[in-house]
Amino acid sequence: MPSQNAPRVGIVRDDRYLLHKPGHTHPEHPNRLKAVYRMLDADFSGELVPIEAQPATLEHLELVHTPAYVKRVLKTADHRYTSLAPDTPASAETYLASWLAVGGCLKALDRLMDRSADVAFCLVRPPGHHALKDRAGGFCVFNNIGIAARYAMREYGLSRILIIDFDIHHGNGLNDLFHREKEVLYFSTHDPMLYPYTGDWEDVGGGEGEGYTVNIPLTREVTDGEFIHLYEQIVGPVTGAYRPQLILLAAGFDAHKEDPIGRSRLTEEAFSILTYLIMDWRSDVGDPPILFILEGGYSPRALSASVKAVIQSLLKPCAASKEVAGETQLSVDMILRARAIHHGYGVW
Ligand SMILES: [Zn+2]
């Protein structure tokens, strides 16, 4: 059982997320979530607050997506197997899982806003950060996090939302959606040599949103320590300066060294320490609601180990005495480059 002052960690899980079946050899396979759910039952039985997912409404989906695109997704129910994009096939019940993925995120946000949970993790699929207004792609159907951010603005009147995207792929859908707005600050670390090949250093947002997009392309050699050093030196100050009213995590774990798609070298330890740090920065700005939403991670073993590491860090936030020796020429160069590009905007 959790100790008295352990945070109440809400979890969205639902077996209907397994109904989206993009094919036996597709990396975004239901086995990903099955492994995570098995781990939850084995390691956190009774310690987490269940949050029941409900399908999103049409109105919710249209906060981001065009009515024609939503209709197109719905039409996939007519076929046993079809395709929304070359890399994003759909099975007959993909529409249901996709509707529920958005609905689960919105429900979790409601639970955070009414303070019946302190932090929540949505273990949903299909993922969302590549989904565009009118297009699927990169295994993503609806932009779960984008819709959650829009919903938070409309339903709760929030005007400073921080999205931290540590999936190894650039979240082009999120990047595009909030490119010209300062109400959402989008931060992403990613491998620029992987799909969708976007997210250059110089892509900093535009118009009112100039400086409110922070893209950090990573090299494949980055170690746990360097990754943590980079986050300490950039996301720490970004959080302190922006003072978000809500933090959304695009929690993809495909930067793990065992991931079959990512080519990076991180271990679950990096995600554990990153979680401690984020919770620390959050407490410095008044403990705003914080929502982790699953994106990628294609080795079921590495994915469940990484999600476990994050949940353990959430449940025991006081154990944040972990130190990693991460400062190297590579991490210092990346930090200096980001500061040089962003210095003039005065956002952080
Ligand atoms: Zn990814």
mmCIF file of C-alpha atoms and ligand atoms in Angstrom:
data_model
loop_
_atom_site.group_PDB
_atom_site.id
_atom_site.type_symbol
_atom_site.label_atom_id
_atom_site.label_comp_id
_atom_site.label_asym_id
_atom_site.label_seq_id
_atom_site.Cartn_x
_atom_site.Cartn_y
_atom_site.Cartn_z
ATOM 1 C CA MET A 1 0.000 0.000 0.000
ATOM 2 C CA PRO A 2 1.202 3.542 -0.644
ATOM 3 C CA SER A 3 2.473 5.521 2.306
ATOM 4 C CA GLN A 4 0.373 8.394 3.575
ATOM 5 C CA ASN A 5 1.927 11.172 1.555
ATOM 6 C CA ALA A 6 2.723 9.176 -1.555
ATOM 7 C CA PRO A 7 1.103 10.864 -4.549
ATOM 8 C CA ARG A 8 -2.065 9.278 -5.899
ATOM 9 C CA VAL A 9 -1.063 7.995 -9.315
ATOM 10 C CA GLY A 10 -4.019 7.561 -11.652
ATOM 11 C CA ILE A 11 -3.777 4.964 -14.420
ATOM 12 C CA VAL A 12 -5.820 4.713 -17.584
ATOM 13 C CA ARG A 13 -5.859 1.152 -18.903
ATOM 14 C CA ASP A 14 -8.501 -0.666 -20.890
ATOM 15 C CA ASP A 15 -8.417 -3.943 -22.776
ATOM 16 C CA ARG A 16 -10.233 -2.276 -25.663
ATOM 17 C CA TYR A 17 -6.908 -0.547 -26.515
ATOM 18 C CA LEU A 18 -5.800 -4.005 -27.677
ATOM 19 C CA LEU A 19 -8.500 -4.051 -30.379
ATOM 20 C CA HIS A 20 -6.457 -1.865 -32.731
ATOM 21 C CA LYS A 21 -4.606 -4.502 -34.762
ATOM 22 C CA PRO A 22 -2.286 -3.049 -37.397
ATOM 23 C CA GLY A 23 -0.967 -6.507 -38.364
ATOM 24 C CA HIS A 24 1.197 -9.307 -36.975
ATOM 25 C CA THR A 25 4.500 -7.840 -38.071
ATOM 26 C CA HIS A 26 3.658 -4.213 -37.313
ATOM 27 C CA PRO A 27 5.795 -2.754 -34.492
ATOM 28 C CA GLU A 28 2.819 -0.972 -32.889
ATOM 29 C CA HIS A 29 1.357 -4.332 -31.856
ATOM 30 C CA PRO A 30 -1.144 -4.970 -29.019
ATOM 31 C CA ASN A 31 1.588 -7.013 -27.289
ATOM 32 C CA ARG A 32 3.193 -3.716 -26.268
ATOM 33 C CA LEU A 33 0.334 -2.841 -23.959
ATOM 34 C CA LYS A 34 -0.265 -6.438 -22.904
ATOM 35 C CA ALA A 35 3.260 -6.501 -21.484
ATOM 36 C CA VAL A 36 2.689 -3.201 -19.676
ATOM 37 C CA TYR A 37 -0.639 -4.335 -18.210
ATOM 38 C CA ARG A 38 0.923 -7.613 -17.003
ATOM 39 C CA MET A 39 3.664 -5.607 -15.304
ATOM 40 C CA LEU A 40 1.076 -3.366 -13.608
ATOM 41 C CA ASP A 41 -0.741 -6.402 -12.206
ATOM 42 C CA ALA A 42 2.483 -8.007 -10.998
ATOM 43 C CA ASP A 43 4.219 -4.949 -9.534
ATOM 44 C CA PHE A 44 1.664 -2.307 -8.570
ATOM 45 C CA SER A 45 -1.430 -4.230 -7.542
ATOM 46 C CA GLY A 46 -3.610 -1.969 -5.372
ATOM 47 C CA GLU A 47 -1.173 0.962 -5.470
ATOM 48 C CA LEU A 48 -2.645 2.907 -8.373
ATOM 49 C CA VAL A 49 -5.905 4.811 -8.819
ATOM 50 C CA PRO A 50 -7.869 3.344 -11.753
ATOM 51 C CA ILE A 51 -9.324 5.901 -14.157
ATOM 52 C CA GLU A 52 -12.005 4.572 -16.466
ATOM 53 C CA ALA A 53 -11.701 5.563 -20.110
ATOM 54 C CA GLN A 54 -14.725 6.747 -22.054
ATOM 55 C CA PRO A 55 -14.858 7.318 -25.794
ATOM 56 C CA ALA A 56 -14.248 10.943 -26.773
ATOM 57 C CA THR A 57 -17.101 12.877 -28.364
ATOM 58 C CA LEU A 58 -17.050 14.175 -31.913
ATOM 59 C CA GLU A 59 -16.719 17.658 -30.502
ATOM 60 C CA HIS A 60 -13.555 16.641 -28.632
ATOM 61 C CA LEU A 61 -11.958 15.147 -31.744
ATOM 62 C CA GLU A 62 -12.791 18.255 -33.746
ATOM 63 C CA LEU A 63 -10.848 20.415 -31.305
ATOM 64 C CA VAL A 64 -7.903 19.303 -33.464
ATOM 65 C CA HIS A 65 -9.078 17.220 -36.411
ATOM 66 C CA THR A 66 -11.181 18.111 -39.434
ATOM 67 C CA PRO A 67 -14.679 16.592 -39.618
ATOM 68 C CA ALA A 68 -13.733 14.908 -42.912
ATOM 69 C CA TYR A 69 -10.754 13.176 -41.301
ATOM 70 C CA VAL A 70 -12.802 12.017 -38.302
ATOM 71 C CA LYS A 71 -15.341 10.581 -40.743
ATOM 72 C CA ARG A 72 -12.550 8.819 -42.607
ATOM 73 C CA VAL A 73 -11.374 7.126 -39.412
ATOM 74 C CA LEU A 74 -14.940 6.074 -38.623
ATOM 75 C CA LYS A 75 -15.285 4.540 -42.100
ATOM 76 C CA THR A 76 -12.427 2.116 -41.374
ATOM 77 C CA ALA A 77 -14.982 0.189 -39.283
ATOM 78 C CA ASP A 78 -16.518 -1.003 -42.570
ATOM 79 C CA HIS A 79 -13.441 -3.077 -43.386
ATOM 80 C CA ARG A 80 -11.666 -5.886 -41.622
ATOM 81 C CA TYR A 81 -8.363 -4.369 -42.599
ATOM 82 C CA THR A 82 -7.583 -1.110 -44.340
ATOM 83 C CA SER A 83 -5.078 1.687 -44.232
ATOM 84 C CA LEU A 84 -5.110 5.278 -42.955
ATOM 85 C CA ALA A 85 -1.526 5.908 -44.075
ATOM 86 C CA PRO A 86 1.133 3.632 -45.579
ATOM 87 C CA ASP A 87 2.614 2.994 -42.119
ATOM 88 C CA THR A 88 -0.701 3.188 -40.232
ATOM 89 C CA PRO A 89 -3.073 0.329 -41.028
ATOM 90 C CA ALA A 90 -6.477 0.050 -39.402
ATOM 91 C CA SER A 91 -8.504 -2.973 -38.330
ATOM 92 C CA ALA A 92 -12.276 -3.011 -37.891
ATOM 93 C CA GLU A 93 -12.083 -1.792 -34.282
ATOM 94 C CA THR A 94 -9.261 0.721 -34.671
ATOM 95 C CA TYR A 95 -11.834 3.509 -34.559
ATOM 96 C CA LEU A 96 -12.983 2.347 -31.113
ATOM 97 C CA ALA A 97 -9.460 2.153 -29.654
ATOM 98 C CA SER A 98 -8.642 5.569 -31.151
ATOM 99 C CA TRP A 99 -11.785 7.200 -29.759
ATOM 100 C CA LEU A 100 -11.015 5.653 -26.362
ATOM 101 C CA ALA A 101 -7.368 6.740 -26.438
ATOM 102 C CA VAL A 102 -8.468 10.370 -26.654
ATOM 103 C CA GLY A 103 -11.317 9.818 -24.188
ATOM 104 C CA GLY A 104 -8.985 8.183 -21.655
ATOM 105 C CA CYS A 105 -6.636 11.177 -21.777
ATOM 106 C CA LEU A 106 -9.494 13.645 -21.289
ATOM 107 C CA LYS A 107 -10.898 11.615 -18.408
ATOM 108 C CA ALA A 108 -7.485 11.562 -16.736
ATOM 109 C CA LEU A 109 -7.234 15.325 -17.168
ATOM 110 C CA ASP A 110 -10.626 15.750 -15.477
ATOM 111 C CA ARG A 111 -9.452 13.595 -12.551
ATOM 112 C CA LEU A 112 -6.320 15.719 -12.192
ATOM 113 C CA MET A 113 -8.273 18.956 -12.359
ATOM 114 C CA ASP A 114 -10.749 17.828 -9.691
ATOM 115 C CA ARG A 115 -7.755 16.695 -7.632
ATOM 116 C CA SER A 116 -8.871 13.092 -7.279
ATOM 117 C CA ALA A 117 -5.402 12.098 -8.556
ATOM 118 C CA ASP A 118 -2.070 13.963 -8.258
ATOM 119 C CA VAL A 119 -0.511 12.596 -11.410
ATOM 120 C CA ALA A 120 -1.807 10.242 -14.086
ATOM 121 C CA PHE A 121 -0.379 7.930 -16.726
ATOM 122 C CA CYS A 122 -2.512 7.049 -19.758
ATOM 123 C CA LEU A 123 -1.419 3.647 -21.038
ATOM 124 C CA VAL A 124 -3.260 3.912 -24.331
ATOM 125 C CA ARG A 125 -2.835 3.097 -27.998
ATOM 126 C CA PRO A 126 -2.781 3.984 -30.831
ATOM 127 C CA PRO A 127 -0.226 6.723 -30.069
ATOM 128 C CA GLY A 128 -0.803 10.295 -31.229
ATOM 129 C CA HIS A 129 2.074 12.760 -31.521
ATOM 130 C CA HIS A 130 2.517 12.365 -35.301
ATOM 131 C CA ALA A 131 -1.186 12.727 -36.134
ATOM 132 C CA LEU A 132 -1.984 15.861 -38.150
ATOM 133 C CA LYS A 133 -5.287 17.734 -38.370
ATOM 134 C CA ASP A 134 -6.399 15.802 -41.414
ATOM 135 C CA ARG A 135 -4.002 12.885 -41.613
ATOM 136 C CA ALA A 136 -2.783 9.755 -39.813
ATOM 137 C CA GLY A 137 0.900 8.834 -39.878
ATOM 138 C CA GLY A 138 3.724 7.304 -37.876
ATOM 139 C CA PHE A 139 1.328 4.733 -36.330
ATOM 140 C CA CYS A 140 -0.793 7.622 -34.922
ATOM 141 C CA VAL A 141 -4.516 8.129 -35.591
ATOM 142 C CA PHE A 142 -5.730 10.988 -33.375
ATOM 143 C CA ASN A 143 -3.443 13.460 -31.653
ATOM 144 C CA ASN A 144 -4.229 12.408 -28.089
ATOM 145 C CA ILE A 145 -2.007 15.032 -26.449
ATOM 146 C CA GLY A 146 -2.963 17.823 -28.834
ATOM 147 C CA ILE A 147 -6.638 17.237 -28.091
ATOM 148 C CA ALA A 148 -5.923 17.081 -24.332
ATOM 149 C CA ALA A 149 -4.163 20.467 -24.538
ATOM 150 C CA ARG A 150 -7.009 22.048 -26.517
ATOM 151 C CA TYR A 151 -9.530 20.576 -24.090
ATOM 152 C CA ALA A 152 -7.596 22.003 -21.123
ATOM 153 C CA MET A 153 -7.669 25.442 -22.749
ATOM 154 C CA ARG A 154 -11.355 25.336 -23.571
ATOM 155 C CA GLU A 155 -12.748 23.459 -20.588
ATOM 156 C CA TYR A 156 -10.506 24.838 -17.854
ATOM 157 C CA GLY A 157 -9.338 28.136 -19.342
ATOM 158 C CA LEU A 158 -5.640 27.229 -19.097
ATOM 159 C CA SER A 159 -3.213 29.406 -21.040
ATOM 160 C CA ARG A 160 0.238 27.968 -20.189
ATOM 161 C CA ILE A 161 0.599 24.292 -21.064
ATOM 162 C CA LEU A 162 4.022 22.643 -21.249
ATOM 163 C CA ILE A 163 4.420 19.562 -23.445
ATOM 164 C CA ILE A 164 7.617 17.563 -22.928
ATOM 165 C CA ASP A 165 8.129 14.985 -25.694
ATOM 166 C CA PHE A 166 10.910 12.484 -25.001
ATOM 167 C CA ASP A 167 9.862 9.925 -27.631
ATOM 168 C CA ILE A 168 12.824 9.343 -29.987
ATOM 169 C CA HIS A 169 10.729 10.553 -32.934
ATOM 170 C CA HIS A 170 9.885 14.212 -33.399
ATOM 171 C CA GLY A 171 6.234 14.914 -32.588
ATOM 172 C CA ASN A 172 5.514 16.745 -35.828
ATOM 173 C CA GLY A 173 1.762 16.727 -35.170
ATOM 174 C CA LEU A 174 2.196 18.548 -31.854
ATOM 175 C CA ASN A 175 4.900 20.808 -33.275
ATOM 176 C CA ASP A 176 2.601 21.946 -36.123
ATOM 177 C CA LEU A 177 -0.521 22.246 -34.038
ATOM 178 C CA PHE A 178 0.887 24.766 -31.563
ATOM 179 C CA HIS A 179 3.561 26.342 -33.753
ATOM 180 C CA ARG A 180 2.133 29.851 -33.656
ATOM 181 C CA GLU A 181 0.795 29.879 -30.085
ATOM 182 C CA LYS A 182 2.386 30.806 -26.787
ATOM 183 C CA GLU A 183 -0.356 29.074 -24.794
ATOM 184 C CA VAL A 184 1.441 25.788 -25.430
ATOM 185 C CA LEU A 185 5.202 25.407 -25.118
ATOM 186 C CA TYR A 186 6.361 22.329 -27.012
ATOM 187 C CA PHE A 187 9.728 20.814 -26.059
ATOM 188 C CA SER A 188 11.093 17.788 -27.904
ATOM 189 C CA THR A 189 14.266 15.706 -27.947
ATOM 190 C CA HIS A 190 14.460 13.361 -30.932
ATOM 191 C CA ASP A 191 16.675 11.651 -33.495
ATOM 192 C CA PRO A 192 16.469 13.794 -36.671
ATOM 193 C CA MET A 193 17.551 10.837 -38.820
ATOM 194 C CA LEU A 194 14.317 8.997 -38.008
ATOM 195 C CA TYR A 195 10.719 9.566 -39.184
ATOM 196 C CA PRO A 196 9.350 12.238 -39.662
ATOM 197 C CA TYR A 197 12.767 13.923 -40.204
ATOM 198 C CA THR A 198 11.544 17.252 -38.764
ATOM 199 C CA GLY A 199 12.346 19.263 -35.623
ATOM 200 C CA ASP A 200 15.472 21.217 -36.543
ATOM 201 C CA TRP A 201 17.235 23.349 -33.944
ATOM 202 C CA GLU A 202 16.021 26.451 -35.751
ATOM 203 C CA ASP A 203 12.368 25.391 -35.686
ATOM 204 C CA VAL A 204 11.386 27.605 -32.741
ATOM 205 C CA GLY A 205 7.756 28.429 -33.597
ATOM 206 C CA GLY A 206 6.398 31.476 -35.376
ATOM 207 C CA GLY A 207 4.279 34.589 -34.866
ATOM 208 C CA GLU A 208 2.985 34.853 -31.298
ATOM 209 C CA GLY A 209 4.514 31.454 -30.638
ATOM 210 C CA GLU A 210 8.071 32.339 -31.619
ATOM 211 C CA GLY A 211 10.405 30.853 -29.017
ATOM 212 C CA TYR A 212 7.661 28.609 -27.596
ATOM 213 C CA THR A 213 8.817 25.582 -29.580
ATOM 214 C CA VAL A 214 12.111 24.068 -28.407
ATOM 215 C CA ASN A 215 13.538 21.334 -30.612
ATOM 216 C CA ILE A 216 16.693 19.458 -29.612
ATOM 217 C CA PRO A 217 17.916 16.951 -32.209
ATOM 218 C CA LEU A 218 19.959 14.213 -30.516
ATOM 219 C CA THR A 219 22.857 12.180 -31.808
ATOM 220 C CA ARG A 220 22.570 8.419 -31.387
ATOM 221 C CA GLU A 221 25.542 8.276 -29.032
ATOM 222 C CA VAL A 222 23.784 10.179 -26.246
ATOM 223 C CA THR A 223 24.120 8.345 -22.912
ATOM 224 C CA ASP A 224 21.732 8.318 -19.954
ATOM 225 C CA GLY A 225 23.923 10.874 -18.212
ATOM 226 C CA GLU A 226 24.137 13.234 -21.171
ATOM 227 C CA PHE A 227 20.399 12.975 -21.741
ATOM 228 C CA ILE A 228 19.716 13.864 -18.105
ATOM 229 C CA HIS A 229 22.251 16.698 -18.145
ATOM 230 C CA LEU A 230 20.548 18.175 -21.191
ATOM 231 C CA TYR A 231 17.104 18.019 -19.563
ATOM 232 C CA GLU A 232 18.464 19.509 -16.309
ATOM 233 C CA GLN A 233 19.995 22.441 -18.125
ATOM 234 C CA ILE A 234 17.146 23.150 -20.535
ATOM 235 C CA VAL A 235 13.802 21.742 -19.356
ATOM 236 C CA GLY A 236 14.491 22.788 -15.751
ATOM 237 C CA PRO A 237 14.882 26.485 -16.710
ATOM 238 C CA VAL A 238 12.062 26.241 -19.280
ATOM 239 C CA THR A 239 9.669 24.969 -16.588
ATOM 240 C CA GLY A 240 10.780 27.608 -14.087
ATOM 241 C CA ALA A 241 10.397 30.471 -16.536
ATOM 242 C CA TYR A 242 7.154 29.368 -18.213
ATOM 243 C CA ARG A 243 5.405 28.344 -14.968
ATOM 244 C CA PRO A 244 3.014 25.886 -16.681
ATOM 245 C CA GLN A 245 -0.521 25.393 -15.366
ATOM 246 C CA LEU A 246 -0.452 21.867 -16.829
ATOM 247 C CA ILE A 247 2.383 19.543 -17.861
ATOM 248 C CA LEU A 248 1.761 16.924 -20.555
ATOM 249 C CA LEU A 249 4.378 14.270 -21.219
ATOM 250 C CA ALA A 250 4.613 12.642 -24.641
ATOM 251 C CA ALA A 251 5.996 9.538 -22.983
ATOM 252 C CA GLY A 252 7.577 7.444 -25.707
ATOM 253 C CA PHE A 253 10.203 4.906 -24.696
ATOM 254 C CA ASP A 254 11.740 4.124 -28.083
ATOM 255 C CA ALA A 255 15.013 5.860 -27.125
ATOM 256 C CA HIS A 256 15.675 2.701 -25.078
ATOM 257 C CA LYS A 257 18.730 0.751 -26.245
ATOM 258 C CA GLU A 258 16.638 -2.410 -26.811
ATOM 259 C CA ASP A 259 14.067 -0.694 -29.013
ATOM 260 C CA PRO A 260 13.847 -2.250 -32.496
ATOM 261 C CA ILE A 261 13.056 1.100 -34.198
ATOM 262 C CA GLY A 262 14.957 3.717 -32.203
ATOM 263 C CA ARG A 263 18.725 3.557 -32.581
ATOM 264 C CA SER A 264 19.599 5.170 -29.273
ATOM 265 C CA ARG A 265 21.370 3.977 -26.138
ATOM 266 C CA LEU A 266 19.237 4.943 -23.171
ATOM 267 C CA THR A 267 18.212 2.572 -20.383
ATOM 268 C CA GLU A 268 15.116 2.663 -18.171
ATOM 269 C CA GLU A 269 17.282 4.378 -15.539
ATOM 270 C CA ALA A 270 17.214 7.550 -17.662
ATOM 271 C CA PHE A 271 13.397 7.589 -17.624
ATOM 272 C CA SER A 272 13.393 7.001 -13.884
ATOM 273 C CA ILE A 273 15.720 9.948 -13.158
ATOM 274 C CA LEU A 274 13.961 12.161 -15.681
ATOM 275 C CA THR A 275 10.681 11.504 -13.842
ATOM 276 C CA TYR A 276 12.217 12.527 -10.495
ATOM 277 C CA LEU A 277 13.546 15.702 -12.054
ATOM 278 C CA ILE A 278 10.276 16.634 -13.746
ATOM 279 C CA MET A 279 8.383 16.100 -10.477
ATOM 280 C CA ASP A 280 10.945 18.308 -8.732
ATOM 281 C CA TRP A 281 10.624 21.142 -11.266
ATOM 282 C CA ARG A 282 6.864 20.779 -11.048
ATOM 283 C CA SER A 283 6.888 21.237 -7.289
ATOM 284 C CA ASP A 284 8.963 24.427 -7.747
ATOM 285 C CA VAL A 285 6.127 25.937 -9.818
ATOM 286 C CA GLY A 286 3.242 25.032 -7.487
ATOM 287 C CA ASP A 287 2.507 21.386 -8.404
ATOM 288 C CA PRO A 288 0.393 21.844 -11.535
ATOM 289 C CA PRO A 289 -1.468 18.742 -12.814
ATOM 290 C CA ILE A 290 0.842 16.416 -14.725
ATOM 291 C CA LEU A 291 -0.236 13.818 -17.245
ATOM 292 C CA PHE A 292 1.954 11.161 -18.862
ATOM 293 C CA ILE A 293 0.547 9.835 -22.143
ATOM 294 C CA LEU A 294 2.119 6.802 -23.792
ATOM 295 C CA GLU A 295 3.565 7.308 -27.275
ATOM 296 C CA GLY A 296 6.150 4.884 -28.757
ATOM 297 C CA GLY A 297 8.280 2.059 -27.375
ATOM 298 C CA TYR A 298 8.354 -1.097 -29.480
ATOM 299 C CA SER A 299 10.164 -3.685 -27.403
ATOM 300 C CA PRO A 300 7.469 -5.019 -25.060
ATOM 301 C CA ARG A 301 10.134 -5.897 -22.462
ATOM 302 C CA ALA A 302 11.933 -2.543 -22.563
ATOM 303 C CA LEU A 303 8.631 -0.683 -22.701
ATOM 304 C CA SER A 304 7.205 -2.353 -19.603
ATOM 305 C CA ALA A 305 10.524 -1.934 -17.739
ATOM 306 C CA SER A 306 10.551 1.775 -18.652
ATOM 307 C CA VAL A 307 6.926 2.378 -17.654
ATOM 308 C CA LYS A 308 7.665 0.543 -14.390
ATOM 309 C CA ALA A 309 10.665 2.815 -13.758
ATOM 310 C CA VAL A 310 8.516 5.918 -14.297
ATOM 311 C CA ILE A 311 5.706 4.712 -12.005
ATOM 312 C CA GLN A 312 8.199 3.758 -9.272
ATOM 313 C CA SER A 313 9.661 7.273 -9.440
ATOM 314 C CA LEU A 314 6.185 8.798 -9.266
ATOM 315 C CA LEU A 315 5.240 6.736 -6.203
ATOM 316 C CA LYS A 316 8.453 7.553 -4.312
ATOM 317 C CA PRO A 317 9.310 11.114 -5.297
ATOM 318 C CA CYS A 318 11.522 11.634 -2.220
ATOM 319 C CA ALA A 319 14.165 9.219 -3.402
ATOM 320 C CA ALA A 320 15.444 11.863 -5.822
ATOM 321 C CA SER A 321 19.003 11.693 -4.543
ATOM 322 C CA LYS A 322 20.172 9.938 -7.682
ATOM 323 C CA GLU A 323 23.081 11.576 -9.380
ATOM 324 C CA VAL A 324 24.463 10.881 -12.816
ATOM 325 C CA ALA A 325 27.755 12.170 -14.124
ATOM 326 C CA GLY A 326 26.396 13.472 -17.363
ATOM 327 C CA GLU A 327 28.404 16.525 -18.282
ATOM 328 C CA THR A 328 30.473 15.839 -21.383
ATOM 329 C CA GLN A 329 31.606 17.907 -24.350
ATOM 330 C CA LEU A 330 28.632 16.540 -26.298
ATOM 331 C CA SER A 331 26.019 17.552 -23.719
ATOM 332 C CA VAL A 332 27.635 20.950 -23.122
ATOM 333 C CA ASP A 333 27.718 21.653 -26.874
ATOM 334 C CA MET A 334 24.008 20.800 -27.222
ATOM 335 C CA ILE A 335 23.050 22.971 -24.250
ATOM 336 C CA LEU A 336 25.082 25.943 -25.508
ATOM 337 C CA ARG A 337 23.577 25.619 -28.958
ATOM 338 C CA ALA A 338 20.014 25.578 -27.619
ATOM 339 C CA ARG A 339 20.713 28.601 -25.413
ATOM 340 C CA ALA A 340 22.301 30.530 -28.266
ATOM 341 C CA ILE A 341 19.292 29.941 -30.532
ATOM 342 C CA HIS A 342 16.670 30.697 -27.877
ATOM 343 C CA HIS A 343 18.435 33.515 -26.036
ATOM 344 C CA GLY A 344 16.809 36.287 -28.060
ATOM 345 C CA TYR A 345 13.200 35.181 -27.459
ATOM 346 C CA GLY A 346 13.324 35.622 -23.691
ATOM 347 C CA VAL A 347 10.994 32.670 -23.068
ATOM 348 C CA TRP A 348 13.468 30.820 -20.776
HETATM 349 ZN ZN ZN B 1 8.484 7.160 -31.388
#
